Structure formats: C-alpha cells, structure tokens
GROMACS .gro file of C-alpha atoms in nm:
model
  156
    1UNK     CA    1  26.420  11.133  11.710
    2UNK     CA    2  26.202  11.402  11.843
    3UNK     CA    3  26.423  11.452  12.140
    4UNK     CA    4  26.709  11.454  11.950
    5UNK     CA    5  26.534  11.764  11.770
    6UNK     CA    6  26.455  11.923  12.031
    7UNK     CA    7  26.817  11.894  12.194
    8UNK     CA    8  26.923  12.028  11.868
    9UNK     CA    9  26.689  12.311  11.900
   10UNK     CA   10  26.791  12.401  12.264
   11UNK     CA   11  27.171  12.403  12.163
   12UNK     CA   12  27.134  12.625  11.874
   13UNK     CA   13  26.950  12.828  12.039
   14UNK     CA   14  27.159  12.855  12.357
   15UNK     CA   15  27.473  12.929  12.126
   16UNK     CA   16  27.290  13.229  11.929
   17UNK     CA   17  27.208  13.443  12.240
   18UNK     CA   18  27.583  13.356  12.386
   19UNK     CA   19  27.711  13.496  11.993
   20UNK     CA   20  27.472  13.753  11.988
   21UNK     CA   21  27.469  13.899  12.391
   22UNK     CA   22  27.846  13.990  12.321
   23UNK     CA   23  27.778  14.179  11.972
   24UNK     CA   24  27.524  14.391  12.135
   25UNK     CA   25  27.706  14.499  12.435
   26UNK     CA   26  28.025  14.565  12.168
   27UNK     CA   27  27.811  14.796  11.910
   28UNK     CA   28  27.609  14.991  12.230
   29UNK     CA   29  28.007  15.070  12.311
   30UNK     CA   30  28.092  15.154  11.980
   31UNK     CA   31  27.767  15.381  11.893
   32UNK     CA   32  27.928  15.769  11.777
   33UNK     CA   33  27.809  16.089  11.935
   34UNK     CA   34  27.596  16.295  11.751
   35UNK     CA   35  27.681  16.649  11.783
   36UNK     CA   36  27.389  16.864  12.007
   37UNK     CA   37  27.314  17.119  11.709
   38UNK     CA   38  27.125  16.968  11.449
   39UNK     CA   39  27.067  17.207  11.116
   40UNK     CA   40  26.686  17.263  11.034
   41UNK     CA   41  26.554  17.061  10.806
   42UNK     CA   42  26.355  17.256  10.572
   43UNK     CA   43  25.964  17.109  10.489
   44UNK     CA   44  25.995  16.984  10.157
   45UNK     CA   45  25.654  16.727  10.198
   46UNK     CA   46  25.365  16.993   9.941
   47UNK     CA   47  25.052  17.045  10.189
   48UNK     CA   48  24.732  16.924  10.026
   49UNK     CA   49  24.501  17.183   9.896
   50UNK     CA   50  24.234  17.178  10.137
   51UNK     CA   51  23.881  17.098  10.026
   52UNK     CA   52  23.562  17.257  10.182
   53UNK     CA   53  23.383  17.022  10.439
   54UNK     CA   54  23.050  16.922  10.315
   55UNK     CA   55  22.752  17.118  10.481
   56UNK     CA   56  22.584  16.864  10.719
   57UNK     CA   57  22.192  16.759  10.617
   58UNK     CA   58  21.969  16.910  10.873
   59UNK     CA   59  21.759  16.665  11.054
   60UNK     CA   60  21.347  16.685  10.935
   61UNK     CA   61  21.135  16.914  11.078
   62UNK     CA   62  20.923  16.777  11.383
   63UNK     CA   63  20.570  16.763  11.411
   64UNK     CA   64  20.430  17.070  11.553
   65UNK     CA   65  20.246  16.994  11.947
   66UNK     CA   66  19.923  17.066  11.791
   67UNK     CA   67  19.988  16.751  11.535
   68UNK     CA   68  20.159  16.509  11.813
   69UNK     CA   69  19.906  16.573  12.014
   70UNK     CA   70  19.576  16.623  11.895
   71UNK     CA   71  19.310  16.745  12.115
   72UNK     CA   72  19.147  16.486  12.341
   73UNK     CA   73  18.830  16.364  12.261
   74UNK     CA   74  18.469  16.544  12.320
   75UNK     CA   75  18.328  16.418  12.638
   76UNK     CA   76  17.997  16.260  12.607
   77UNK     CA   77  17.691  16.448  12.709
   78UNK     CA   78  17.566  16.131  12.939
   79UNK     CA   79  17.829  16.123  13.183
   80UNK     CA   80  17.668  15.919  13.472
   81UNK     CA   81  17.695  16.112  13.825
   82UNK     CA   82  17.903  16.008  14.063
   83UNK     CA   83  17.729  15.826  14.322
   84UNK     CA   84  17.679  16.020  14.672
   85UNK     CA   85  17.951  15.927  14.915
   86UNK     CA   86  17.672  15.926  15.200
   87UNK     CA   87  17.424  15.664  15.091
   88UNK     CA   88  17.482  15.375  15.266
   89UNK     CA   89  17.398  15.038  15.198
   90UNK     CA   90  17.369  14.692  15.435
   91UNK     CA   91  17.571  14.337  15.352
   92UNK     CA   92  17.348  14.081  15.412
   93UNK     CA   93  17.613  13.838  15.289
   94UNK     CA   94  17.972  13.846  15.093
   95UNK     CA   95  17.993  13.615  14.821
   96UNK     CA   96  18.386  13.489  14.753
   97UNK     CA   97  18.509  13.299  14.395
   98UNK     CA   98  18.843  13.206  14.307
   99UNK     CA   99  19.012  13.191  14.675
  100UNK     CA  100  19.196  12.853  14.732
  101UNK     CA  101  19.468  13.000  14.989
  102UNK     CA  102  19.214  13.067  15.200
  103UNK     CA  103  18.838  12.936  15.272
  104UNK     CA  104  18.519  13.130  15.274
  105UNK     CA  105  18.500  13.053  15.643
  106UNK     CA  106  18.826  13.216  15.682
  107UNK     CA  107  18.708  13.495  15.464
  108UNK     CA  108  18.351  13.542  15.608
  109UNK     CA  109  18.572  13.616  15.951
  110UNK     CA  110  18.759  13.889  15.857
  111UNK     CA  111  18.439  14.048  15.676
  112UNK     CA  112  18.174  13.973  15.941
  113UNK     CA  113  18.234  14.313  16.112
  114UNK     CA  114  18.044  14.460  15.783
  115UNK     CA  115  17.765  14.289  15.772
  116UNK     CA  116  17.403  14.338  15.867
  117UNK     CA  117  17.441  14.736  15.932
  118UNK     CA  118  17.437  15.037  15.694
  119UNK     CA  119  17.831  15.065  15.556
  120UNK     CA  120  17.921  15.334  15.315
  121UNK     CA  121  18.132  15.301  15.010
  122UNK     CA  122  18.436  15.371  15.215
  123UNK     CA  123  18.350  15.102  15.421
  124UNK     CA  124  18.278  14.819  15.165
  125UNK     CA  125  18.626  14.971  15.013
  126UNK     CA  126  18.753  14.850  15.362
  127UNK     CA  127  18.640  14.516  15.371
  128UNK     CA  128  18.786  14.419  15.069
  129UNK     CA  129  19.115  14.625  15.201
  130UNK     CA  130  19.052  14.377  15.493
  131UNK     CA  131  19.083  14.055  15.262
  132UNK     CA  132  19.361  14.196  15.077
  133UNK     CA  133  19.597  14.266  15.386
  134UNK     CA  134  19.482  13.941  15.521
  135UNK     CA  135  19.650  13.774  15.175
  136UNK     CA  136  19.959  13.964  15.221
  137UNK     CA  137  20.014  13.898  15.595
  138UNK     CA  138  20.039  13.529  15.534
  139UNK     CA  139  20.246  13.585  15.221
  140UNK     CA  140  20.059  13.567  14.945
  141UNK     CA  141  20.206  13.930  14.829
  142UNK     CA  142  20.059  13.959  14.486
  143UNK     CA  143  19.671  13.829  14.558
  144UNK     CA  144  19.396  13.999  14.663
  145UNK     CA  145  19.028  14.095  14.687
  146UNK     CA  146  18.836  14.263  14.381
  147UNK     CA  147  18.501  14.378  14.402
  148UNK     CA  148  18.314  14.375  14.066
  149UNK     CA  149  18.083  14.635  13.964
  150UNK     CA  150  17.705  14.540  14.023
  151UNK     CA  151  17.439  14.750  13.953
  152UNK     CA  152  17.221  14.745  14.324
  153UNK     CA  153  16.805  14.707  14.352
  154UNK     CA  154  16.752  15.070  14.577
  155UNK     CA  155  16.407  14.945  14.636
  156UNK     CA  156  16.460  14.628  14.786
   0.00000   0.00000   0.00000
C-alpha cells in the first residue's frame, strides 16, 4: 500500500511541473511593457515627530592615585645589613634531603670542588647552581637545589 502511495505521489507530482512548466513560459511571454517614465509618487507616509535622545549616565568617578594606591609602608628602623660579599666561609660537608633522582654520592661529586677551602657567597650560590644544572641535564627540568637560610657560628 505504501508503494502504491508513493507511486501516486511521484505521478502527481510529475504531472504538476509538466502543467505548470508550460504556464510559466506562456505568462513570461505574455508579461506587458511598462512604459520608461514613471510619474512621482508624492510621500504621503506622516514622518514621526522626533523625540530627544536620552542624555547617557556618566560612568562614576574613579578613585584618585593617591586612594588606589596608598603610600607603601614605613620601613622598619632594624633593617639587618646586608652581609659583606667578601667574607668567606669553608664547607666542611653538604648535607642533601629530598633527592631520589639522584644519590648523595652523585651529589657529593658535583659539590666536592667546594669543599674544605674558603668559598664566598657567590661561590656557595654556585654549587647549588651546580646541582641544579646537573637536574636539568638529565631531564629533570623543573627540580632543583635550594639552600635554606641558616644562621652560621662565626666563632667556630
């Protein structure tokens, strides 16, 4: 039955485009010419009295620098010195926590040139800059060494 349908479907719709294909091509050949001088057509649509735009709100005012940014705090009056870049100090021994890529053995190596001479702060900077490059040379980009601060015995 369904095929039957759609058989119907197909025919009917087969004979309305062959009806309607010749009733278009006979009223495009029938269509009059419009003379080339049209008359003006006056405007006869009333304008709409125009209104006044609203004024636009102004944003609020801004905070003034001063108030954004207050002034910084008073420095305190005990501001330790900053150490002298000359003294010099002497590694007896490098202590190393939390390493697992690498063992202290492996560590103590690459440190061993600092040890048991007088090595400035620049050069204690170094040997941890020595640990750290040794980290990211076998890969291990985001590790490295961290020396904490320690308060050292000057008379020892």
């Amino acid at each position: 039955m369904f095929n039957n349908l759609l058989k119907l479907l197909l025919n009917t719709t087969i004979k309305i485009v062959a009806i309607t294909y010749p009733c278009a091509t006979l009223a495009e050949s029938l269509s009059p010419v419009l003379p080339v001088n049209f008359p003006e057509v006056p405007n006869t649509i009333p304008s709409l009295p125009e209104r006044p735009q609203p004024e636009p709100e102004l944003p609020p005012q801004l905070p003034t620098p001063d108030q954004l940014f207050p002034s910084p705090l008073p420095t305190p009056e005990n501001i330790e010195e900053t150490p002298d870049v000359s003294i010099t100090i002497i590694v007896e021994q490098f202590s190393f926590e939390g390493n697992t890529a690498f063992s202290n053995q492996q560590l103590a190596e690459v440190t061993q040139s600092f040890l048991n001479r007088p090595i400035t702060l620049a050069e204690l900077l170094q040997a941890r800059s020595a640990i750290t490059n040794l980290y990211i040379s076998e890969g291990y980009i985001t590790s490295g060494a961290f020396i904490p601060p320690r308060n050292c015995n000057r008379e020892r």
